[in-house]
Short mmCIF file of C-alpha atoms and ligand atoms in Angstrom, two decimals:
data_model
loop_
_atom_site.label_atom_id
_atom_site.label_comp_id
_atom_site.label_asym_id
_atom_site.label_seq_id
_atom_site.Cartn_x
_atom_site.Cartn_y
_atom_site.Cartn_z
CA UNK A 1 22.27 0.47 -27.89
CA UNK A 2 24.72 1.94 -25.12
CA UNK A 3 28.55 1.58 -24.28
CA UNK A 4 28.87 -0.72 -21.04
CA UNK A 5 30.58 2.65 -19.83
CA UNK A 6 27.27 4.80 -20.46
CA UNK A 7 25.04 2.01 -19.42
CA UNK A 8 27.26 1.81 -15.95
CA UNK A 9 26.74 5.65 -15.45
CA UNK A 10 23.13 5.71 -16.64
CA UNK A 11 22.01 2.49 -14.38
CA UNK A 12 24.23 2.92 -11.17
CA UNK A 13 22.80 5.34 -8.28
CA UNK A 14 24.90 4.60 -5.19
CA UNK A 15 26.58 7.40 -3.30
CA UNK A 16 29.32 8.91 -5.20
CA UNK A 17 28.33 7.89 -8.73
CA UNK A 18 27.49 10.29 -11.34
CA UNK A 19 23.58 9.23 -11.85
CA UNK A 20 23.18 8.63 -7.79
CA UNK A 21 24.75 12.41 -7.68
CA UNK A 22 22.19 13.64 -10.47
CA UNK A 23 19.08 11.83 -8.24
CA UNK A 24 19.98 13.09 -4.98
CA UNK A 25 19.37 16.69 -6.56
CA UNK A 26 15.71 15.93 -6.63
CA UNK A 27 13.37 15.45 -3.67
CA UNK A 28 12.63 11.84 -4.15
CA UNK A 29 10.06 9.50 -2.21
CA UNK A 30 11.20 7.36 0.46
CA UNK A 31 8.60 5.77 1.52
CA UNK A 32 4.51 5.99 1.38
CA UNK A 33 3.16 8.21 4.54
CA UNK A 34 0.57 5.39 5.68
CA UNK A 35 3.78 2.99 6.37
CA UNK A 36 4.58 5.42 8.99
CA UNK A 37 1.31 6.26 10.57
CA UNK A 38 1.58 7.03 13.74
CA UNK A 39 3.69 9.51 16.07
CA UNK A 40 6.14 7.01 18.05
CA UNK A 41 5.01 4.16 16.15
CA UNK A 42 7.20 1.60 14.52
CA UNK A 43 10.31 2.28 12.49
CA UNK A 44 10.59 1.48 9.01
CA UNK A 45 13.53 0.21 6.92
CA UNK A 46 13.90 2.19 4.03
CA UNK A 47 16.68 1.43 1.32
CA UNK A 48 16.88 4.33 -0.78
CA UNK A 49 19.55 4.62 -3.60
CA UNK A 50 21.84 2.15 -2.57
CA UNK A 51 21.53 3.42 0.91
CA UNK A 52 20.22 1.74 4.00
CA UNK A 53 18.15 3.85 6.29
CA UNK A 54 15.63 3.82 8.84
CA UNK A 55 12.24 6.31 9.10
CA UNK A 56 10.57 7.17 11.80
CA UNK A 57 7.51 9.57 12.73
CA UNK A 58 8.84 11.17 16.15
CA UNK A 59 6.36 12.57 18.95
CA UNK A 60 5.62 15.53 16.96
CA UNK A 61 4.38 14.13 13.84
CA UNK A 62 7.32 14.66 11.84
CA UNK A 63 9.07 11.76 9.84
CA UNK A 64 13.26 11.51 10.55
CA UNK A 65 15.29 9.53 7.72
CA UNK A 66 18.23 8.33 9.01
CA UNK A 67 21.25 6.11 8.71
CA UNK A 68 20.06 2.28 9.89
CA UNK A 69 23.18 1.27 11.54
CA UNK A 70 24.25 3.03 15.13
CA UNK A 71 27.57 4.75 15.16
CA UNK A 72 28.12 3.33 18.22
CA UNK A 73 28.60 -0.05 17.40
CA UNK A 74 26.13 -0.78 14.52
CA UNK A 75 23.14 -2.16 15.56
CA UNK A 76 20.23 -1.80 13.37
CA UNK A 77 18.18 1.06 14.72
CA UNK A 78 15.13 -0.36 12.96
CA UNK A 79 14.83 -2.43 16.35
CA UNK A 80 14.95 0.75 18.51
CA UNK A 81 12.40 2.47 20.69
CA UNK A 82 10.68 5.14 19.03
CA UNK A 83 9.96 7.81 21.71
CA UNK A 84 10.16 11.02 23.31
CA UNK A 85 11.16 12.62 19.93
CA UNK A 86 14.10 10.59 18.92
CA UNK A 87 14.50 6.58 18.24
CA UNK A 88 16.74 5.00 20.77
CA UNK A 89 19.35 2.27 20.03
CA UNK A 90 17.97 -1.00 21.82
CA UNK A 91 21.73 -2.36 22.27
CA UNK A 92 23.20 0.63 24.55
CA UNK A 93 20.64 3.36 24.90
CA UNK A 94 21.82 5.91 22.59
CA UNK A 95 19.09 7.96 21.32
CA UNK A 96 19.21 10.21 17.95
CA UNK A 97 16.21 12.98 16.87
CA UNK A 98 15.47 13.58 13.70
CA UNK A 99 18.15 15.95 12.35
CA UNK A 100 20.50 13.11 13.26
CA UNK A 101 21.49 14.92 16.77
CA UNK A 102 22.65 12.42 19.44
CA UNK A 103 20.01 13.79 22.50
CA UNK A 104 21.03 10.90 24.61
CA UNK A 105 24.00 8.63 25.58
CA UNK A 106 22.93 7.09 28.74
CA UNK A 107 26.10 4.36 29.02
CA UNK A 108 28.51 7.33 29.04
CA UNK A 109 29.18 9.17 32.27
CA UNK A 110 26.87 11.90 33.07
CA UNK A 111 29.65 14.43 32.70
CA UNK A 112 30.46 13.06 29.13
CA UNK A 113 30.37 15.71 26.31
CA UNK A 114 31.06 12.82 24.06
CA UNK A 115 27.19 12.67 22.58
CA UNK A 116 27.77 16.23 21.28
CA UNK A 117 30.56 15.11 19.13
CA UNK A 118 28.31 12.08 17.61
CA UNK A 119 25.64 12.77 14.41
CA UNK A 120 23.98 10.30 12.24
CA UNK A 121 23.30 10.89 8.82
CA UNK A 122 19.90 11.96 8.22
CA UNK A 123 17.94 13.36 5.27
CA UNK A 124 15.70 15.80 5.47
CA UNK A 125 11.82 15.05 4.73
CA UNK A 126 8.72 16.62 3.46
CA UNK A 127 4.89 14.76 3.36
CA UNK A 128 3.20 15.78 0.76
CA UNK A 129 0.52 13.24 -1.33
CA UNK A 130 0.46 10.61 1.10
CA UNK A 131 4.39 10.42 0.18
CA UNK A 132 7.35 11.19 2.46
CA UNK A 133 10.02 13.00 0.17
CA UNK A 134 13.33 13.49 1.06
CA UNK A 135 16.31 15.52 -0.50
CA UNK A 136 19.45 13.21 -0.31
CA UNK A 137 22.11 15.58 -1.80
CA UNK A 138 24.39 18.41 -0.61
CA UNK A 139 22.80 20.60 1.86
CA UNK A 140 23.98 23.85 0.35
CA UNK A 141 22.58 22.65 -3.07
CA UNK A 142 19.06 21.59 -1.63
CA UNK A 143 16.57 22.14 -4.39
CA UNK A 144 12.93 23.44 -4.09
CA UNK A 145 10.33 20.77 -3.69
CA UNK A 146 8.36 20.22 -6.76
CA UNK A 147 5.01 20.23 -6.74
CA UNK A 148 2.97 18.31 -9.32
CA UNK A 149 -0.21 19.13 -7.50
CA UNK A 150 0.34 16.93 -4.40
CA UNK A 151 0.84 20.32 -2.54
CA UNK A 152 -2.22 22.39 -4.12
CA UNK A 153 -5.05 19.91 -4.15
CA UNK A 154 -6.77 18.42 -1.47
CA UNK A 155 -5.43 15.32 0.22
CA UNK A 156 -9.04 13.24 -0.54
CA UNK A 157 -8.02 14.08 -4.45
CA UNK A 158 -4.93 12.43 -4.21
CA UNK A 159 -3.89 9.09 -3.83
CA UNK A 160 -0.63 7.19 -3.64
CA UNK A 161 0.50 3.07 -4.22
CA UNK A 162 3.90 1.65 -4.62
CA UNK A 163 5.02 -1.62 -6.23
CA UNK A 164 8.29 -3.55 -6.12
CA UNK A 165 10.09 -4.25 -9.10
CA UNK A 166 13.08 -6.49 -9.39
CA UNK A 167 15.28 -4.70 -12.05
CA UNK A 168 16.94 -1.75 -12.22
CA UNK A 169 14.98 1.63 -12.37
CA UNK A 170 15.65 2.82 -16.06
CA UNK A 171 15.00 -0.69 -17.52
CA UNK A 172 11.21 -0.53 -15.63
CA UNK A 173 10.96 3.21 -16.56
CA UNK A 174 11.75 1.98 -20.55
CA UNK A 175 8.25 0.00 -20.14
CA UNK A 176 6.40 3.20 -19.49
CA UNK A 177 7.92 5.07 -22.57
CA UNK A 178 7.32 2.28 -24.58
CA UNK A 179 4.11 3.31 -26.88
CA UNK A 180 4.62 0.39 -29.18
CA UNK A 181 4.59 -2.51 -26.78
CA UNK A 182 0.75 -1.88 -25.97
CA UNK A 183 -0.33 -3.33 -29.74
CA UNK A 184 1.40 -6.76 -28.28
CA UNK A 185 2.06 -7.28 -24.94
CA UNK A 186 -1.31 -6.26 -23.58
CA UNK A 187 -3.49 -7.28 -26.70
CA UNK A 188 -5.99 -9.99 -26.25
CA UNK A 189 -7.62 -11.76 -28.66
CA UNK A 190 -11.66 -10.59 -28.13
CA UNK A 191 -10.38 -7.17 -29.21
CA UNK A 192 -12.03 -7.23 -32.62
CA UNK A 193 -15.18 -7.69 -30.89
CA UNK A 194 -15.45 -4.54 -28.96
CA UNK A 195 -18.56 -2.48 -30.45
CA UNK A 196 -18.06 -0.06 -32.96
CA UNK A 197 -19.26 3.31 -30.96
CA UNK A 198 -18.78 5.52 -33.94
CA UNK A 199 -15.99 7.35 -31.58
CA UNK A 200 -13.31 6.68 -34.59
CA UNK A 201 -13.27 10.16 -35.74
CA UNK A 202 -11.43 13.15 -35.05
CA UNK A 203 -11.71 14.26 -31.17
CA UNK A 204 -11.72 11.66 -28.41
CA UNK A 205 -12.35 8.20 -28.85
CA UNK A 206 -13.51 5.96 -26.13
CA UNK A 207 -11.39 4.10 -24.04
CA UNK A 208 -12.85 0.76 -25.54
CA UNK A 209 -12.39 2.11 -28.92
CA UNK A 210 -8.40 2.79 -28.29
CA UNK A 211 -7.74 -0.72 -27.77
CA UNK A 212 -8.82 -1.42 -31.24
CA UNK A 213 -6.82 1.46 -32.74
CA UNK A 214 -3.54 0.08 -30.82
CA UNK A 215 -4.45 -3.30 -32.33
CA UNK A 216 -5.61 -2.23 -35.70
CA UNK A 217 -1.96 -0.25 -36.36
CA UNK A 218 0.90 -2.26 -34.62
CA UNK A 219 3.86 -0.39 -35.74
CA UNK A 220 3.29 3.33 -34.31
CA UNK A 221 5.47 5.99 -35.92
CA UNK A 222 7.08 8.21 -33.19
CA UNK A 223 7.39 11.95 -32.86
CA UNK A 224 9.33 13.60 -30.01
CA UNK A 225 9.28 17.47 -28.72
CA UNK A 226 12.11 18.07 -26.17
CA UNK A 227 10.37 20.43 -23.41
CA UNK A 228 11.83 22.19 -20.03
CA UNK A 229 10.88 19.18 -18.03
CA UNK A 230 12.45 16.39 -20.44
CA UNK A 231 10.35 15.45 -23.14
CA UNK A 232 7.29 14.95 -24.37
CA UNK A 233 6.20 12.25 -27.38
CA UNK A 234 3.27 10.77 -29.48
CA UNK A 235 3.07 7.50 -31.12
CA UNK A 236 1.07 8.29 -34.36
CA UNK A 237 -1.03 5.19 -35.45
CA UNK A 238 -3.87 5.30 -38.43
CA UNK A 239 -7.40 4.66 -37.20
CA UNK A 240 -9.71 1.73 -39.20
CA UNK A 241 -11.41 4.39 -40.71
CA UNK A 242 -8.16 6.07 -41.57
CA UNK A 243 -7.83 8.72 -39.19
CA UNK A 244 -4.70 10.06 -37.16
CA UNK A 245 -4.63 9.05 -33.37
CA UNK A 246 -1.87 10.10 -31.46
CA UNK A 247 -1.09 9.13 -27.83
CA UNK A 248 1.11 11.32 -25.88
CA UNK A 249 3.11 10.53 -23.23
CA UNK A 250 5.82 12.39 -21.15
CA UNK A 251 9.12 12.08 -19.44
CA UNK A 252 10.34 14.40 -16.71
CA UNK A 253 13.94 14.20 -15.08
CA UNK A 254 14.90 12.21 -13.55
CA UNK A 255 12.67 9.52 -13.41
CA UNK A 256 8.56 10.53 -13.53
CA UNK A 257 6.33 9.32 -16.73
CA UNK A 258 3.05 10.37 -17.14
CA UNK A 259 1.04 7.81 -19.49
CA UNK A 260 -1.03 8.50 -22.45
CA UNK A 261 -5.07 8.82 -21.06
CA UNK A 262 -8.23 10.03 -22.74
CA UNK A 263 -8.47 13.09 -23.02
CA UNK A 264 -5.55 13.70 -20.71
CA UNK A 265 -3.91 12.65 -17.49
CA UNK A 266 -1.33 13.80 -14.96
CA UNK A 267 -0.91 10.61 -13.17
CA UNK A 268 2.69 10.10 -12.12
CA UNK A 269 4.54 7.14 -12.46
CA UNK A 270 7.71 7.16 -10.67
CA UNK A 271 10.41 5.19 -10.51
CA UNK A 272 12.62 5.31 -7.31
CA UNK A 273 15.52 3.31 -7.29
CA UNK A 274 16.11 0.98 -3.92
CA UNK A 275 19.46 -0.05 -5.48
CA UNK A 276 21.02 -0.56 -8.98
CA UNK A 277 18.99 -4.18 -9.15
CA UNK A 278 15.35 -2.95 -7.63
CA UNK A 279 13.27 -0.18 -7.51
CA UNK A 280 9.88 1.18 -6.50
CA UNK A 281 7.32 1.74 -9.04
CA UNK A 282 5.22 4.60 -7.18
CA UNK A 283 2.08 5.73 -8.80
CA UNK A 284 0.62 9.23 -7.92
CA UNK A 285 -3.39 9.70 -9.16
CA UNK A 286 -4.45 13.36 -8.46
CA UNK A 287 -8.10 14.43 -9.33
CA UNK A 288 -7.01 16.19 -11.99
CA UNK A 289 -6.76 12.91 -13.35
CA UNK A 290 -10.02 11.85 -13.75
CA UNK A 291 -12.24 12.67 -16.64
CA UNK A 292 -14.51 15.84 -15.77
CA UNK A 293 -16.75 15.24 -18.64
CA UNK A 294 -17.02 11.56 -19.25
CA UNK A 295 -14.81 11.84 -22.68
CA UNK A 296 -13.91 8.52 -23.31
CA UNK A 297 -16.70 6.78 -21.53
CA UNK A 298 -16.19 3.17 -19.91
CA UNK A 299 -12.82 2.85 -18.23
CA UNK A 300 -10.49 1.36 -20.45
CA UNK A 301 -10.51 -2.10 -18.22
CA UNK A 302 -14.08 -2.23 -18.32
CA UNK A 303 -13.06 -3.88 -21.48
CA UNK A 304 -10.09 -5.92 -20.66
CA UNK A 305 -10.12 -9.56 -19.57
CA UNK A 306 -7.28 -8.49 -17.05
CA UNK A 307 -6.87 -7.85 -13.52
CA UNK A 308 -5.29 -4.50 -12.64
CA UNK A 309 -2.85 -4.89 -9.35
CA UNK A 310 -4.15 -1.11 -7.82
CA UNK A 311 -7.68 -2.87 -7.42
CA UNK A 312 -6.12 -4.86 -5.04
CA UNK A 313 -3.52 -2.27 -2.58
CA UNK A 314 -3.00 -3.31 0.79
CA UNK A 315 -3.92 -0.97 3.73
CA UNK A 316 -0.53 0.90 3.53
CA UNK A 317 -0.91 1.23 -0.45
CA UNK A 318 1.77 -0.89 -1.24
CA UNK A 319 0.44 -3.54 -3.92
CA UNK A 320 0.96 -6.81 -3.60
CA UNK A 321 2.88 -8.76 -6.31
CA UNK A 322 0.99 -12.16 -6.87
CA UNK A 323 3.25 -12.68 -10.36
CA UNK A 324 6.82 -12.54 -9.97
CA UNK A 325 10.12 -14.41 -11.44
CA UNK A 326 9.20 -17.36 -9.38
CA UNK A 327 5.93 -18.41 -10.43
CA UNK A 328 6.55 -17.27 -14.17
CA UNK A 329 4.57 -14.60 -13.72
CA UNK A 330 1.80 -17.17 -13.92
CA UNK A 331 1.86 -17.64 -17.60
CA UNK A 332 -0.62 -19.71 -18.79
CA UNK A 333 0.10 -21.62 -22.43
CA UNK A 334 -3.38 -21.87 -23.29
CA UNK A 335 -4.36 -18.34 -22.06
CA UNK A 336 -1.48 -17.39 -24.35
CA UNK A 337 -2.43 -19.44 -27.45
CA UNK A 338 -6.30 -18.73 -27.06
CA UNK A 339 -6.81 -15.65 -25.11
CA UNK A 340 -4.41 -12.71 -25.11
CA UNK A 341 -0.65 -12.02 -26.33
CA UNK A 342 1.32 -12.61 -23.09
CA UNK A 343 -0.89 -15.22 -21.31
CA UNK A 344 -0.35 -13.39 -18.10
CA UNK A 345 -3.61 -12.08 -16.24
CA UNK A 346 -2.88 -9.17 -14.50
CA UNK A 347 -1.81 -6.05 -16.24
CA UNK A 348 1.20 -4.48 -14.65
CA UNK A 349 2.36 -8.12 -14.19
CA UNK A 350 2.35 -8.31 -18.24
CA UNK A 351 4.85 -5.24 -17.76
CA UNK A 352 7.13 -6.84 -15.04
CA UNK A 353 7.59 -10.10 -16.89
CA UNK A 354 9.48 -8.49 -19.86
CA UNK A 355 11.42 -5.83 -18.15
CA UNK A 356 12.01 -8.02 -14.79
CA UNK A 357 13.16 -11.14 -17.42
CA UNK A 358 15.95 -8.80 -18.68
CA UNK A 359 17.90 -9.39 -15.93
CA UNK A 360 18.15 -6.81 -12.57
CA UNK A 361 20.69 -4.65 -15.22
CA UNK A 362 20.15 -5.37 -19.03
CA UNK A 363 23.88 -5.08 -20.86
CA UNK A 364 22.48 -2.67 -23.31
CA UNK A 365 25.45 -2.94 -25.66
CA UNK A 366 23.60 -6.24 -26.82
CA UNK A 367 20.43 -4.25 -28.21
CA UNK A 368 19.15 -3.84 -31.50
CA UNK A 369 17.03 -0.62 -31.40
CA UNK A 370 14.65 0.25 -34.14
CA UNK A 371 12.39 3.45 -35.13
CA UNK A 372 9.92 2.82 -32.26
CA UNK A 373 12.44 2.95 -29.82
CA UNK A 374 12.88 6.78 -30.10
CA UNK A 375 11.79 7.92 -26.80
CA UNK A 376 13.44 5.49 -25.07
CA UNK A 377 16.98 6.40 -26.74
CA UNK A 378 16.13 10.34 -25.84
CA UNK A 379 15.11 9.58 -22.24
CA UNK A 380 18.87 7.64 -22.06
CA UNK A 381 20.60 10.59 -23.91
CA UNK A 382 18.54 13.35 -21.98
CA UNK A 383 19.63 11.67 -18.23
CA UNK A 384 23.02 10.70 -19.27
CA UNK A 385 23.83 14.21 -20.36
CA UNK A 386 22.16 15.35 -17.49
CA UNK A 387 24.26 13.00 -15.10
CA UNK A 388 27.37 14.16 -16.83
CA UNK A 389 26.62 18.21 -16.62
CA UNK A 390 26.10 17.66 -13.09
CA UNK A 391 29.25 15.62 -12.48
CA UNK A 392 31.15 18.74 -14.34
CA UNK A 393 29.95 21.28 -11.70
CA UNK A 394 26.76 22.43 -13.63
CA UNK A 395 22.90 22.32 -12.57
CA UNK A 396 20.11 19.45 -12.60
CA UNK A 397 17.39 20.30 -14.88
CA UNK A 398 13.93 20.99 -14.47
CA UNK A 399 14.23 22.14 -10.58
CA UNK A 400 13.14 25.45 -9.94
CA UNK A 401 10.80 26.44 -7.95
CA UNK A 402 8.85 28.65 -10.51
CA UNK A 403 7.90 25.60 -13.00
CA UNK A 404 4.42 24.58 -13.26
CA UNK A 405 4.86 20.92 -12.73
CA UNK A 406 1.30 20.49 -12.84
CA UNK A 407 1.19 21.34 -15.90
CA UNK A 408 3.08 18.20 -16.97
CA UNK A 409 0.40 15.93 -18.78
CA UNK A 410 -0.40 13.07 -21.19
CA UNK A 411 -3.10 13.03 -23.78
CA UNK A 412 -4.90 10.71 -26.24
CA UNK A 413 -6.87 12.35 -29.30
CA UNK A 414 -7.76 11.43 -32.85
CA UNK A 415 -6.49 15.17 -34.56
CA UNK A 416 -8.58 16.82 -36.67
CA UNK A 417 -6.39 17.53 -40.15
CA UNK A 418 -4.90 20.90 -38.92
CA UNK A 419 -4.23 19.70 -35.15
CA UNK A 420 -0.90 19.88 -33.55
CA UNK A 421 -0.41 17.47 -31.01
CA UNK A 422 1.72 19.66 -29.22
CA UNK A 423 -0.60 21.41 -27.78
CA UNK A 424 -2.46 18.65 -26.35
CA UNK A 425 -2.78 18.26 -22.42
CA UNK A 426 -1.11 21.94 -21.97
CA UNK A 427 -2.49 24.52 -20.50
CA UNK A 428 -3.23 26.03 -23.69
CA UNK A 429 -5.79 22.73 -24.79
CA UNK A 430 -9.09 23.56 -24.59
CA UNK A 431 -10.22 20.37 -22.82
CA UNK A 432 -7.89 21.09 -20.31
CA UNK A 433 -8.97 24.47 -19.42
CA UNK A 434 -12.68 23.62 -19.30
CA UNK A 435 -11.48 21.52 -16.32
CA UNK A 436 -12.99 22.67 -12.89
CA UNK A 437 -10.67 20.21 -10.58
CA UNK A 438 -12.48 21.84 -7.81
CA UNK A 439 -15.68 21.58 -8.72
CA UNK A 440 -15.72 17.24 -9.28
CA UNK A 441 -17.68 15.11 -6.90
CA UNK A 442 -16.03 13.26 -4.46
CA UNK A 443 -15.21 9.87 -6.48
CA UNK A 444 -12.09 7.54 -6.02
CA UNK A 445 -9.68 7.52 -8.56
CA UNK A 446 -9.85 5.22 -11.32
CA UNK A 447 -7.36 3.25 -12.58
CA UNK A 448 -5.62 4.15 -15.80
CA UNK A 449 -3.58 2.25 -18.32
CA UNK A 450 -0.01 1.57 -17.53
CA UNK A 451 1.68 1.78 -20.44
S1 FES B 1 25.34 -0.08 19.16
FE1 FES B 1 23.72 1.45 19.75
S2 FES B 1 24.14 2.22 21.47
FE2 FES B 1 25.48 0.77 21.23
FE1 FE2 B 2 2.76 -2.04 -20.36
#
């Protein structure tokens, strides 16, 4: 549980809040590049960390991200004209460039110098991996852009999507750092019928067998290791043949998760606060995520009866919400009784059902946490400590340019008797070393298990 005070500190991200100040020190996804595809195209409304902004791709192809309301008398610049390297307010024609300078004020006399005194809030942007990132912190404290692979892999090797979630960003992220719930929420009744393919032995199991392990041992033991980027942890399960199976996931400050997959993965789940009660769940998949030697065999979802939302991505990369609180996530009670644990037909919507139904910001003073919640507790402690440190003038963690953000990976394996899970997915992991990213054939990314 958390005190009401710490819960507030952890969840609230508006300007001037401790957690808001921490998050503003990291380059953050503001929108998908596909939402603003063409120079001088339609502006885009962006609500980010509780601030209402407008993005526009200007004549030069660069994206501006400015306050929504015109500084003259407040009309929304979203209705403005995106033309000749600036956004022009529809009310009286004041025009602003992507750096927030007022470059034209046609409603004032030509000799007026008033426009030189007017500037609007404008955040720098950086386009990488199909995402427009922004830095919203103090300019003098700007941190380097972190390369999770989006800077160094070819664009065709990266894909990005986002999904709207109607609860606080930490609450949504906690679902991804909770390995125990895959033994429950995401289970279905025909798992025992998945044929034994002989991979329940030390080494990499097949993806279909993983479902069986998750069902076989429904109370995993958690082990956590702090790292320079946050922490990584495993859920340890005993397999039907008595082996030690581990699912390793990672948390990277301040809002990134990398979820366990066979043999290892680097798909980023980024929980970006829209405001305190809504977030975007970005997913950035790099080709590195793909499995070069077909370890694991058939895709995890090939054996499940569930739909998977990423398959239905809109043209602009925004995943539509078919199942929401308004339709009770489409829960089918017959399905729940006879077919699946949740009764919800779509995989990620199962997660959304549980995290959103807590309410926009759950009162964590009411929780009763158990041993399977250790990773969530660690994440909360790290986040709160980082926010307090920055509040007291310290530096945020995991922002330095020379850190290898591409080395943050997840993994899933059945361990040999003497094998340490801590090497899995690192640059020293033989399976990682064997992989030749640039030599991969051109295939589109596969969906992975959300957690
Ligand atoms: S309100 Fe925008 S120019 Fe007047
Ligand atoms: Fe999940």
